[in-house]
mmCIF file of C-alpha atoms and ligand atoms in Angstrom:
data_model
loop_
_atom_site.group_PDB
_atom_site.id
_atom_site.type_symbol
_atom_site.label_atom_id
_atom_site.label_comp_id
_atom_site.label_asym_id
_atom_site.label_seq_id
_atom_site.Cartn_x
_atom_site.Cartn_y
_atom_site.Cartn_z
ATOM 1 C CA VAL X 22 -57.078 -7.524 -149.240
ATOM 2 C CA PRO X 23 -58.178 -6.304 -152.881
ATOM 3 C CA GLN X 24 -61.532 -7.599 -154.514
ATOM 4 C CA THR X 25 -59.883 -8.876 -157.116
ATOM 5 C CA TYR X 26 -57.296 -11.504 -157.644
ATOM 6 C CA ARG X 27 -55.217 -13.567 -160.486
ATOM 7 C CA GLN X 28 -55.276 -17.163 -160.773
ATOM 8 C CA VAL X 29 -53.683 -19.157 -163.753
ATOM 9 C CA ILE X 30 -55.746 -21.765 -165.106
ATOM 10 C CA LEU X 31 -55.337 -24.491 -167.716
ATOM 11 C CA LYS X 32 -56.282 -23.590 -170.637
ATOM 12 C CA ASP X 33 -55.911 -26.875 -172.970
ATOM 13 C CA ARG X 34 -53.678 -30.238 -172.650
ATOM 14 C CA PRO X 35 -50.702 -30.090 -174.428
ATOM 15 C CA VAL X 36 -49.087 -32.141 -177.122
ATOM 16 C CA GLY X 37 -45.061 -32.034 -176.802
ATOM 17 C CA GLU X 38 -43.635 -29.113 -175.239
ATOM 18 C CA PRO X 39 -46.326 -26.925 -172.977
ATOM 19 C CA ALA X 40 -46.537 -23.457 -174.650
ATOM 20 C CA ALA X 41 -47.855 -19.805 -173.851
ATOM 21 C CA HIS X 42 -51.392 -20.913 -174.957
ATOM 22 C CA HIS X 43 -52.243 -23.568 -172.628
ATOM 23 C CA PHE X 44 -52.609 -21.562 -170.231
ATOM 24 C CA GLU X 45 -54.618 -18.332 -168.669
ATOM 25 C CA LEU X 46 -54.091 -15.827 -166.781
ATOM 26 C CA VAL X 47 -57.846 -14.537 -165.123
ATOM 27 C CA GLU X 48 -59.238 -12.771 -162.655
ATOM 28 C CA ARG X 49 -61.394 -13.618 -160.265
ATOM 29 C CA PRO X 50 -63.806 -11.500 -157.415
ATOM 30 C CA MET X 51 -62.030 -11.900 -154.037
ATOM 31 C CA PRO X 52 -64.351 -14.257 -152.006
ATOM 32 C CA GLU X 53 -65.978 -13.517 -148.612
ATOM 33 C CA VAL X 54 -64.219 -15.916 -145.849
ATOM 34 C CA ALA X 55 -67.153 -18.116 -144.544
ATOM 35 C CA GLU X 56 -66.941 -19.374 -140.418
ATOM 36 C CA GLY X 57 -64.071 -22.579 -140.275
ATOM 37 C CA GLN X 58 -62.676 -20.700 -143.428
ATOM 38 C CA VAL X 59 -59.344 -18.878 -144.041
ATOM 39 C CA LEU X 60 -58.117 -16.798 -146.549
ATOM 40 C CA ARG X 61 -53.832 -16.601 -147.435
ATOM 41 C CA ARG X 62 -52.089 -14.585 -149.643
ATOM 42 C CA THR X 63 -49.298 -16.336 -151.868
ATOM 43 C CA LEU X 64 -45.605 -15.574 -151.096
ATOM 44 C CA PHE X 65 -44.016 -17.867 -153.256
ATOM 45 C CA LEU X 66 -44.861 -20.728 -155.506
ATOM 46 C CA SER X 67 -42.774 -23.915 -156.400
ATOM 47 C CA LEU X 68 -43.245 -24.769 -160.044
ATOM 48 C CA ASP X 69 -42.114 -28.461 -160.957
ATOM 49 C CA PRO X 70 -41.411 -30.843 -163.585
ATOM 50 C CA TYR X 71 -44.119 -32.935 -162.510
ATOM 51 C CA MET X 72 -46.506 -30.533 -163.216
ATOM 52 C CA ARG X 73 -46.251 -30.983 -166.598
ATOM 53 C CA GLY X 74 -47.836 -34.456 -165.669
ATOM 54 C CA ARG X 75 -50.890 -33.103 -164.073
ATOM 55 C CA MET X 76 -51.001 -30.529 -167.634
ATOM 56 C CA SER X 77 -51.688 -34.351 -169.602
ATOM 57 C CA ALA X 78 -55.025 -36.623 -169.029
ATOM 58 C CA MET X 79 -52.841 -39.669 -169.632
ATOM 59 C CA LYS X 80 -52.968 -42.377 -166.387
ATOM 60 C CA SER X 81 -50.004 -41.367 -164.225
ATOM 61 C CA TYR X 82 -49.922 -41.499 -160.340
ATOM 62 C CA ALA X 83 -51.858 -38.521 -159.399
ATOM 63 C CA ALA X 84 -55.311 -36.941 -161.385
ATOM 64 C CA PRO X 85 -54.886 -34.172 -163.731
ATOM 65 C CA VAL X 86 -55.952 -30.759 -163.389
ATOM 66 C CA ASP X 87 -59.247 -29.984 -164.791
ATOM 67 C CA LEU X 88 -59.422 -27.768 -167.808
ATOM 68 C CA GLY X 89 -60.579 -24.283 -166.868
ATOM 69 C CA ALA X 90 -59.203 -25.162 -163.611
ATOM 70 C CA VAL X 91 -56.379 -23.663 -161.082
ATOM 71 C CA MET X 92 -52.559 -24.658 -161.937
ATOM 72 C CA VAL X 93 -51.437 -27.338 -158.995
ATOM 73 C CA GLY X 94 -48.724 -25.871 -157.222
ATOM 74 C CA GLY X 95 -46.741 -26.220 -153.466
ATOM 75 C CA THR X 96 -47.147 -22.816 -152.002
ATOM 76 C CA VAL X 97 -45.644 -20.590 -149.041
ATOM 77 C CA SER X 98 -48.707 -17.745 -147.849
ATOM 78 C CA GLN X 99 -49.153 -15.472 -145.081
ATOM 79 C CA VAL X 100 -52.882 -15.795 -143.499
ATOM 80 C CA VAL X 101 -54.647 -12.860 -144.179
ATOM 81 C CA GLU X 102 -57.909 -13.562 -143.098
ATOM 82 C CA SER X 103 -59.151 -15.959 -140.776
ATOM 83 C CA ARG X 104 -62.462 -17.202 -139.419
ATOM 84 C CA ASN X 105 -60.977 -20.485 -138.292
ATOM 85 C CA PRO X 106 -59.160 -20.596 -134.915
ATOM 86 C CA ALA X 107 -56.319 -22.701 -135.927
ATOM 87 C CA PHE X 108 -55.042 -19.797 -137.606
ATOM 88 C CA LYS X 109 -54.588 -16.169 -137.299
ATOM 89 C CA SER X 110 -53.262 -13.224 -139.020
ATOM 90 C CA GLY X 111 -49.725 -12.939 -140.572
ATOM 91 C CA ASP X 112 -49.793 -17.465 -139.437
ATOM 92 C CA PHE X 113 -47.075 -18.524 -142.115
ATOM 93 C CA VAL X 114 -47.828 -21.300 -143.987
ATOM 94 C CA LEU X 115 -47.412 -24.112 -146.469
ATOM 95 C CA GLY X 116 -49.979 -25.614 -148.291
ATOM 96 C CA TYR X 117 -50.509 -26.193 -152.156
ATOM 97 C CA ASP X 118 -53.076 -23.801 -152.603
ATOM 98 C CA GLY X 119 -51.593 -23.378 -156.600
ATOM 99 C CA TRP X 120 -51.366 -20.897 -159.030
ATOM 100 C CA GLN X 121 -53.092 -18.641 -157.432
ATOM 101 C CA GLU X 122 -52.567 -14.645 -155.790
ATOM 102 C CA TYR X 123 -55.208 -15.872 -153.220
ATOM 103 C CA GLY X 124 -55.982 -19.161 -151.592
ATOM 104 C CA LEU X 125 -59.353 -19.638 -150.037
ATOM 105 C CA SER X 126 -59.994 -22.932 -147.342
ATOM 106 C CA ASP X 127 -61.094 -24.976 -144.139
ATOM 107 C CA GLY X 128 -57.622 -24.762 -143.632
ATOM 108 C CA SER X 129 -56.881 -28.615 -143.867
ATOM 109 C CA GLY X 130 -54.015 -29.671 -145.419
ATOM 110 C CA LEU X 131 -52.211 -26.378 -144.343
ATOM 111 C CA LYS X 132 -49.186 -26.643 -142.191
ATOM 112 C CA LYS X 133 -48.196 -23.676 -139.926
ATOM 113 C CA MET X 134 -44.465 -22.170 -139.922
ATOM 114 C CA VAL X 135 -43.940 -22.194 -136.616
ATOM 115 C CA ASP X 136 -39.636 -21.439 -135.712
ATOM 116 C CA TRP X 137 -39.344 -21.348 -138.727
ATOM 117 C CA ARG X 138 -35.818 -20.457 -139.021
ATOM 118 C CA TRP X 139 -34.994 -20.149 -142.941
ATOM 119 C CA PRO X 140 -35.791 -17.927 -145.885
ATOM 120 C CA LEU X 141 -39.229 -19.040 -146.260
ATOM 121 C CA SER X 142 -38.776 -20.256 -150.019
ATOM 122 C CA TYR X 143 -36.450 -23.108 -148.712
ATOM 123 C CA ALA X 144 -39.798 -24.465 -147.276
ATOM 124 C CA LEU X 145 -40.433 -25.241 -151.494
ATOM 125 C CA GLY X 146 -36.953 -25.968 -151.717
ATOM 126 C CA VAL X 147 -33.971 -27.938 -149.983
ATOM 127 C CA LEU X 148 -35.884 -28.245 -146.610
ATOM 128 C CA GLY X 149 -39.424 -29.445 -148.953
ATOM 129 C CA MET X 150 -40.658 -31.839 -151.481
ATOM 130 C CA PRO X 151 -37.526 -31.504 -153.523
ATOM 131 C CA GLY X 152 -34.920 -31.975 -150.728
ATOM 132 C CA MET X 153 -37.023 -34.635 -149.081
ATOM 133 C CA THR X 154 -36.935 -36.827 -152.664
ATOM 134 C CA ALA X 155 -32.936 -36.328 -152.426
ATOM 135 C CA TYR X 156 -33.136 -37.607 -149.199
ATOM 136 C CA VAL X 157 -35.220 -40.389 -149.755
ATOM 137 C CA GLY X 158 -33.720 -41.437 -153.176
ATOM 138 C CA MET X 159 -29.734 -40.817 -152.054
ATOM 139 C CA LEU X 160 -30.197 -42.820 -148.853
ATOM 140 C CA ASP X 161 -32.742 -45.177 -148.785
ATOM 141 C CA ILE X 162 -32.566 -46.257 -152.305
ATOM 142 C CA GLY X 163 -29.475 -45.272 -153.649
ATOM 143 C CA ARG X 164 -27.884 -46.288 -150.050
ATOM 144 C CA PRO X 165 -24.334 -45.035 -151.108
ATOM 145 C CA LYS X 166 -21.512 -46.564 -149.435
ATOM 146 C CA PRO X 167 -18.136 -44.710 -148.138
ATOM 147 C CA GLY X 168 -15.953 -45.026 -151.719
ATOM 148 C CA GLU X 169 -18.432 -45.476 -154.146
ATOM 149 C CA THR X 170 -19.115 -43.482 -157.259
ATOM 150 C CA VAL X 171 -22.313 -41.957 -157.459
ATOM 151 C CA VAL X 172 -23.862 -39.913 -160.659
ATOM 152 C CA VAL X 173 -26.373 -37.523 -159.965
ATOM 153 C CA SER X 174 -28.359 -36.284 -163.754
ATOM 154 C CA ALA X 175 -29.153 -32.646 -163.374
ATOM 155 C CA ALA X 176 -27.083 -32.157 -160.665
ATOM 156 C CA ALA X 177 -27.291 -28.023 -160.870
ATOM 157 C CA GLY X 178 -31.345 -28.640 -160.031
ATOM 158 C CA ALA X 179 -33.241 -28.761 -157.198
ATOM 159 C CA VAL X 180 -33.245 -32.464 -156.757
ATOM 160 C CA GLY X 181 -30.137 -33.020 -158.151
ATOM 161 C CA SER X 182 -27.688 -30.431 -156.607
ATOM 162 C CA VAL X 183 -29.440 -32.258 -152.698
ATOM 163 C CA ALA X 184 -28.930 -35.300 -154.000
ATOM 164 C CA GLY X 185 -25.504 -35.119 -155.080
ATOM 165 C CA GLN X 186 -24.221 -33.525 -151.568
ATOM 166 C CA ILE X 187 -25.790 -36.152 -149.788
ATOM 167 C CA ALA X 188 -23.518 -38.423 -151.347
ATOM 168 C CA LYS X 189 -20.259 -36.081 -150.743
ATOM 169 C CA ILE X 190 -21.472 -36.193 -147.312
ATOM 170 C CA LYS X 191 -21.392 -39.802 -147.241
ATOM 171 C CA GLY X 192 -17.871 -40.050 -148.487
ATOM 172 C CA CYS X 193 -18.485 -41.273 -151.965
ATOM 173 C CA ARG X 194 -17.587 -39.841 -155.550
ATOM 174 C CA ALA X 195 -19.751 -37.210 -156.977
ATOM 175 C CA VAL X 196 -20.424 -36.795 -160.474
ATOM 176 C CA GLY X 197 -22.796 -34.895 -161.831
ATOM 177 C CA THR X 198 -24.647 -34.323 -165.168
ATOM 178 C CA ALA X 199 -25.733 -30.516 -166.423
ATOM 179 C CA GLY X 200 -26.733 -28.967 -169.477
ATOM 180 C CA THR X 201 -24.313 -25.761 -169.652
ATOM 181 C CA ASP X 202 -20.810 -24.858 -168.392
ATOM 182 C CA ASP X 203 -21.741 -22.864 -166.143
ATOM 183 C CA LYS X 204 -24.247 -25.317 -164.016
ATOM 184 C CA CYS X 205 -21.261 -27.427 -164.208
ATOM 185 C CA GLU X 206 -18.521 -25.049 -162.932
ATOM 186 C CA TYR X 207 -21.162 -24.348 -159.614
ATOM 187 C CA VAL X 208 -21.298 -28.110 -159.089
ATOM 188 C CA VAL X 209 -17.669 -29.258 -158.758
ATOM 189 C CA LYS X 210 -16.637 -25.679 -157.129
ATOM 190 C CA GLU X 211 -19.638 -24.498 -154.755
ATOM 191 C CA LEU X 212 -21.059 -27.879 -154.014
ATOM 192 C CA GLY X 213 -18.180 -29.966 -154.045
ATOM 193 C CA PHE X 214 -18.646 -32.329 -156.702
ATOM 194 C CA ASP X 215 -15.354 -34.206 -157.820
ATOM 195 C CA ALA X 216 -16.796 -33.979 -161.601
ATOM 196 C CA CYS X 217 -20.039 -32.727 -164.185
ATOM 197 C CA ILE X 218 -20.172 -33.769 -167.453
ATOM 198 C CA ASN X 219 -22.111 -30.814 -169.716
ATOM 199 C CA TYR X 220 -24.486 -33.618 -171.981
ATOM 200 C CA LYS X 221 -24.932 -31.400 -174.346
ATOM 201 C CA THR X 222 -21.241 -30.481 -175.394
ATOM 202 C CA GLN X 223 -19.458 -33.942 -174.161
ATOM 203 C CA HIS X 224 -19.348 -36.552 -175.057
ATOM 204 C CA VAL X 225 -21.632 -38.603 -172.117
ATOM 205 C CA LEU X 226 -20.488 -42.175 -172.228
ATOM 206 C CA ARG X 227 -16.606 -41.185 -172.685
ATOM 207 C CA SER X 228 -16.493 -38.270 -170.116
ATOM 208 C CA LEU X 229 -17.946 -40.896 -167.696
ATOM 209 C CA ARG X 230 -16.320 -43.683 -168.439
ATOM 210 C CA LYS X 231 -12.635 -40.981 -167.699
ATOM 211 C CA ASN X 232 -14.891 -39.822 -164.593
ATOM 212 C CA CYS X 233 -15.904 -43.198 -163.128
ATOM 213 C CA PRO X 234 -12.945 -45.099 -163.122
ATOM 214 C CA ASP X 235 -14.039 -47.755 -160.465
ATOM 215 C CA GLY X 236 -17.799 -47.697 -162.791
ATOM 216 C CA VAL X 237 -20.767 -46.475 -161.261
ATOM 217 C CA ASP X 238 -22.245 -47.857 -157.419
ATOM 218 C CA VAL X 239 -25.315 -45.471 -157.390
ATOM 219 C CA TYR X 240 -27.330 -43.822 -160.319
ATOM 220 C CA PHE X 241 -29.498 -41.234 -158.840
ATOM 221 C CA ASP X 242 -31.486 -40.484 -162.442
ATOM 222 C CA ASN X 243 -33.330 -37.361 -162.913
ATOM 223 C CA VAL X 244 -33.464 -37.496 -166.369
ATOM 224 C CA GLY X 245 -33.616 -41.036 -167.874
ATOM 225 C CA GLY X 246 -33.385 -41.054 -171.830
ATOM 226 C CA PRO X 247 -29.472 -41.140 -173.182
ATOM 227 C CA ILE X 248 -28.195 -40.189 -169.896
ATOM 228 C CA LEU X 249 -29.468 -43.565 -168.330
ATOM 229 C CA GLU X 250 -28.838 -45.148 -171.258
ATOM 230 C CA ALA X 251 -25.086 -44.147 -171.311
ATOM 231 C CA VAL X 252 -24.713 -45.180 -167.105
ATOM 232 C CA LEU X 253 -26.339 -48.241 -167.385
ATOM 233 C CA ARG X 254 -23.066 -49.112 -169.571
ATOM 234 C CA LEU X 255 -21.196 -48.489 -166.862
ATOM 235 C CA ILE X 256 -22.868 -49.714 -163.319
ATOM 236 C CA ASN X 257 -21.156 -51.850 -161.015
ATOM 237 C CA VAL X 258 -22.114 -55.234 -159.365
ATOM 238 C CA HIS X 259 -25.141 -54.497 -157.215
ATOM 239 C CA ALA X 260 -25.251 -50.874 -158.155
ATOM 240 C CA ARG X 261 -28.539 -49.287 -157.188
ATOM 241 C CA ILE X 262 -30.508 -46.752 -159.170
ATOM 242 C CA PRO X 263 -33.171 -44.915 -157.568
ATOM 243 C CA LEU X 264 -35.440 -43.466 -160.611
ATOM 244 C CA ILE X 265 -36.330 -40.718 -159.524
ATOM 245 C CA GLY X 266 -37.620 -38.610 -162.711
ATOM 246 C CA MET X 267 -37.504 -38.857 -166.573
ATOM 247 C CA ILE X 268 -37.837 -35.066 -167.526
ATOM 248 C CA SER X 269 -36.070 -36.045 -171.170
ATOM 249 C CA GLN X 270 -39.105 -37.726 -171.950
ATOM 250 C CA TYR X 271 -42.001 -35.435 -170.115
ATOM 251 C CA ASN X 272 -42.548 -33.935 -173.604
ATOM 252 C CA ALA X 273 -42.280 -36.793 -175.293
ATOM 253 C CA THR X 274 -45.212 -37.720 -177.829
ATOM 254 C CA GLU X 275 -44.473 -41.158 -178.578
ATOM 255 C CA LEU X 276 -42.772 -43.544 -175.676
ATOM 256 C CA SER X 277 -39.535 -44.143 -176.273
ATOM 257 C CA PRO X 278 -38.090 -47.510 -176.896
ATOM 258 C CA GLY X 279 -36.287 -47.040 -173.473
ATOM 259 C CA PRO X 280 -32.460 -48.439 -172.834
ATOM 260 C CA ASN X 281 -31.490 -51.751 -173.037
ATOM 261 C CA LEU X 282 -31.393 -53.631 -169.886
ATOM 262 C CA VAL X 283 -28.976 -56.136 -170.140
ATOM 263 C CA PRO X 284 -26.766 -54.441 -167.936
ATOM 264 C CA LEU X 285 -28.924 -54.607 -164.666
ATOM 265 C CA LEU X 286 -29.166 -58.205 -165.299
ATOM 266 C CA PHE X 287 -25.894 -58.916 -165.358
ATOM 267 C CA ASN X 288 -24.752 -56.572 -162.670
ATOM 268 C CA ARG X 289 -27.562 -58.140 -159.975
ATOM 269 C CA ALA X 290 -28.440 -53.897 -159.873
ATOM 270 C CA LEU X 291 -31.564 -52.823 -158.365
ATOM 271 C CA ILE X 292 -33.485 -50.401 -160.110
ATOM 272 C CA GLN X 293 -36.354 -48.669 -158.379
ATOM 273 C CA GLY X 294 -38.606 -45.731 -159.021
ATOM 274 C CA MET X 295 -39.912 -43.202 -156.009
ATOM 275 C CA ILE X 296 -42.155 -40.596 -155.616
ATOM 276 C CA VAL X 297 -41.760 -38.380 -152.776
ATOM 277 C CA ASN X 298 -44.900 -38.756 -151.382
ATOM 278 C CA ASP X 299 -45.684 -41.907 -150.374
ATOM 279 C CA HIS X 300 -42.451 -41.725 -147.176
ATOM 280 C CA VAL X 301 -43.818 -39.198 -145.174
ATOM 281 C CA ASP X 302 -42.909 -40.778 -142.332
ATOM 282 C CA ARG X 303 -39.353 -39.618 -143.552
ATOM 283 C CA ARG X 304 -40.338 -36.516 -143.209
ATOM 284 C CA ASP X 305 -38.266 -35.948 -139.632
ATOM 285 C CA ALA X 306 -35.295 -37.476 -140.083
ATOM 286 C CA PHE X 307 -35.000 -35.588 -143.558
ATOM 287 C CA LEU X 308 -35.906 -31.846 -142.056
ATOM 288 C CA GLN X 309 -33.297 -32.646 -138.802
ATOM 289 C CA ASP X 310 -30.298 -34.215 -141.014
ATOM 290 C CA VAL X 311 -30.740 -31.557 -143.952
ATOM 291 C CA SER X 312 -31.349 -28.307 -141.632
ATOM 292 C CA GLY X 313 -28.360 -29.495 -139.711
ATOM 293 C CA TRP X 314 -26.225 -29.536 -142.803
ATOM 294 C CA LEU X 315 -27.079 -26.197 -143.871
ATOM 295 C CA ARG X 316 -26.416 -24.930 -140.412
ATOM 296 C CA GLU X 317 -22.601 -26.905 -140.627
ATOM 297 C CA GLY X 318 -22.513 -25.303 -143.807
ATOM 298 C CA LYS X 319 -21.889 -29.090 -145.267
ATOM 299 C CA MET X 320 -25.320 -28.623 -147.687
ATOM 300 C CA LYS X 321 -25.901 -24.985 -150.138
ATOM 301 C CA PHE X 322 -29.040 -24.561 -151.964
ATOM 302 C CA ARG X 323 -29.450 -22.171 -155.035
ATOM 303 C CA GLU X 324 -32.735 -20.824 -155.939
ATOM 304 C CA HIS X 325 -33.730 -18.966 -159.020
ATOM 305 C CA VAL X 326 -36.846 -16.216 -158.198
ATOM 306 C CA VAL X 327 -38.938 -15.070 -160.881
ATOM 307 C CA GLU X 328 -41.039 -12.158 -160.203
ATOM 308 C CA GLY X 329 -45.003 -11.741 -161.017
ATOM 309 C CA LEU X 330 -47.525 -15.149 -161.098
ATOM 310 C CA GLU X 331 -48.173 -14.002 -164.542
ATOM 311 C CA ASN X 332 -44.711 -14.775 -165.629
ATOM 312 C CA ALA X 333 -45.082 -18.210 -163.792
ATOM 313 C CA PRO X 334 -45.780 -19.819 -167.786
ATOM 314 C CA ALA X 335 -42.734 -18.746 -169.425
ATOM 315 C CA ALA X 336 -40.786 -19.929 -166.384
ATOM 316 C CA PHE X 337 -42.492 -23.226 -166.284
ATOM 317 C CA MET X 338 -41.580 -23.722 -169.621
ATOM 318 C CA GLY X 339 -38.056 -23.069 -169.113
ATOM 319 C CA LEU X 340 -37.626 -26.009 -166.776
ATOM 320 C CA PHE X 341 -37.334 -28.132 -170.190
ATOM 321 C CA ARG X 342 -34.963 -26.277 -171.403
ATOM 322 C CA GLY X 343 -32.729 -25.520 -168.390
ATOM 323 C CA GLU X 344 -33.094 -22.247 -168.400
ATOM 324 C CA ASN X 345 -33.584 -22.157 -164.359
ATOM 325 C CA PHE X 346 -30.245 -22.362 -162.469
ATOM 326 C CA GLY X 347 -31.515 -23.394 -159.404
ATOM 327 C CA LYS X 348 -35.091 -24.085 -157.695
ATOM 328 C CA LEU X 349 -37.359 -22.775 -159.645
ATOM 329 C CA LEU X 350 -39.691 -20.123 -157.868
ATOM 330 C CA ILE X 351 -42.308 -17.887 -158.387
ATOM 331 C CA LYS X 352 -42.321 -14.679 -156.112
ATOM 332 C CA VAL X 353 -45.769 -13.800 -156.141
ATOM 333 C CA ALA X 354 -46.112 -11.310 -152.984
ATOM 334 C CA ASP X 355 -43.918 -9.701 -151.280
HETATM 335 N N1 NAP Z 21 -39.973 -39.141 -158.080
HETATM 336 C C1 NAP Z 21 -40.074 -37.825 -157.508
HETATM 337 O O1 NAP Z 21 -41.033 -37.644 -156.136
HETATM 338 C C2 NAP Z 21 -39.857 -36.567 -157.900
HETATM 339 C C3 NAP Z 21 -40.020 -35.665 -157.227
HETATM 340 C C4 NAP Z 21 -39.561 -34.125 -156.999
HETATM 341 C C5 NAP Z 21 -38.693 -34.437 -158.927
HETATM 342 N N2 NAP Z 21 -38.594 -35.620 -159.389
HETATM 343 C C6 NAP Z 21 -37.610 -35.110 -160.234
HETATM 344 O O2 NAP Z 21 -36.595 -35.057 -160.183
HETATM 345 C C7 NAP Z 21 -36.253 -34.588 -161.833
HETATM 346 C C8 NAP Z 21 -35.709 -33.112 -161.203
HETATM 347 O O3 NAP Z 21 -36.134 -31.870 -160.760
HETATM 348 P P1 NAP Z 21 -36.209 -30.467 -160.235
HETATM 349 O O4 NAP Z 21 -37.202 -30.139 -159.576
HETATM 350 O O5 NAP Z 21 -35.082 -30.599 -159.274
HETATM 351 O O6 NAP Z 21 -35.932 -29.665 -161.231
HETATM 352 P P2 NAP Z 21 -34.292 -29.311 -162.104
HETATM 353 O O7 NAP Z 21 -33.592 -30.133 -161.373
HETATM 354 O O8 NAP Z 21 -34.304 -28.087 -160.690
HETATM 355 O O9 NAP Z 21 -34.629 -28.599 -163.098
HETATM 356 C C9 NAP Z 21 -35.481 -29.224 -164.125
HETATM 357 C C10 NAP Z 21 -34.162 -29.160 -165.008
HETATM 358 O O10 NAP Z 21 -33.751 -30.617 -165.803
HETATM 359 C C11 NAP Z 21 -32.787 -30.434 -166.905
HETATM 360 N N3 NAP Z 21 -33.296 -30.792 -168.094
HETATM 361 C C12 NAP Z 21 -34.562 -30.492 -168.823
HETATM 362 N N4 NAP Z 21 -34.897 -31.084 -170.030
HETATM 363 C C13 NAP Z 21 -33.652 -32.664 -169.917
HETATM 364 C C14 NAP Z 21 -33.166 -33.342 -170.889
HETATM 365 N N5 NAP Z 21 -34.238 -33.218 -171.972
HETATM 366 N N6 NAP Z 21 -32.307 -34.063 -170.565
HETATM 367 C C15 NAP Z 21 -31.627 -33.799 -169.298
HETATM 368 N N7 NAP Z 21 -31.639 -32.693 -168.333
HETATM 369 C C16 NAP Z 21 -32.962 -31.984 -169.085
HETATM 370 C C17 NAP Z 21 -32.644 -28.767 -166.950
HETATM 371 O O11 NAP Z 21 -31.144 -28.911 -166.626
HETATM 372 P P3 NAP Z 21 -29.738 -28.937 -167.051
HETATM 373 O O12 NAP Z 21 -29.718 -27.432 -167.598
HETATM 374 O O13 NAP Z 21 -28.828 -29.843 -166.492
HETATM 375 O O14 NAP Z 21 -30.774 -29.740 -168.129
HETATM 376 C C18 NAP Z 21 -33.231 -28.381 -165.911
HETATM 377 O O15 NAP Z 21 -33.053 -27.269 -165.187
HETATM 378 C C19 NAP Z 21 -37.102 -34.185 -162.530
HETATM 379 O O16 NAP Z 21 -37.579 -35.466 -163.934
HETATM 380 C C20 NAP Z 21 -38.868 -34.110 -161.444
HETATM 381 O O17 NAP Z 21 -39.873 -34.739 -162.449
HETATM 382 C C21 NAP Z 21 -39.135 -36.436 -158.523
#
């Protein structure tokens, strides 16, 4: 264990896009491990769009990060010293240590990764929070039926890629949207979607009309904004719209006027917001189903791994420009 370790703290609250000067990389002395405590070394840090909300003081479903505090985030770590009988040196744990190289606490909230047969990083991706978001959002709110048409935005990303593959497993036509031709090709050829629209180069409404000739029964919305507006024009009677994310709005400095909601009324469609933390009761079913689909080769998952804690701010900012291709992770240590 070294004598110092590094953290990324929130230095300033962004208005609009986050930038490097909103973060600061600081070095801290390694704390002593007191009786009852467990010290772990971060191996993987998950970077997720919701962290933009935590940088802001605006009212939300979770408290903001205080100025000067360590940025929050899900982590996979290895115990390096333990004075808590529940953990021993060498244990792998899933936690919420944030943007730092080491975490120290009494161990509450840490989940030991016993019998984990997958890459450790999957606990932050397909078999973690993003995968579970896709699972609950698609199955419990989207409720796709065989033969229906399902549209998924940010389809090449951590949540969207899993959501669309679940729609395929359930016998639906899956149409994605993504921001580059490479991503679209991956979504169709690797993930098995029926079509994918590059929303940056194609006319979204026209392309959706072409690729969803029977209208849209489920829209799994990760982005909000103009894509939501276009899909609403094509929704079918009794369509379901899980509102999962609004990434196109996270850096907005003014509230957008929003899409016209008349199609929801005329089609008696359901639109429902969802936050994954409310659904811990679905965790066992999610892990069982998704690990089964991975084992059977019915589901694929791509990761975008950046090395080094110092690169976390730049990698995080890239989420809002579509620079990640797959689940964005920081590999903090081997
Ligand atoms: N409700 C919940 O509990 C919950 C949990 C997890 C995640 N989420 C939400 O799910 C969404 C996806 O998260 P993720 O972790 O899977 O991230 P991700 O899709 O792996 O990465 C974010 C992607 O969003 C796309 N994007 C960025 N700006 C955009 C814009 N203005 N318009 C359209 N697309 C844009 C980019 O892909 P392109 O190249 O395709 O533009 C980028 O790669 C986010 O909105 C997130 O907040 C919600």
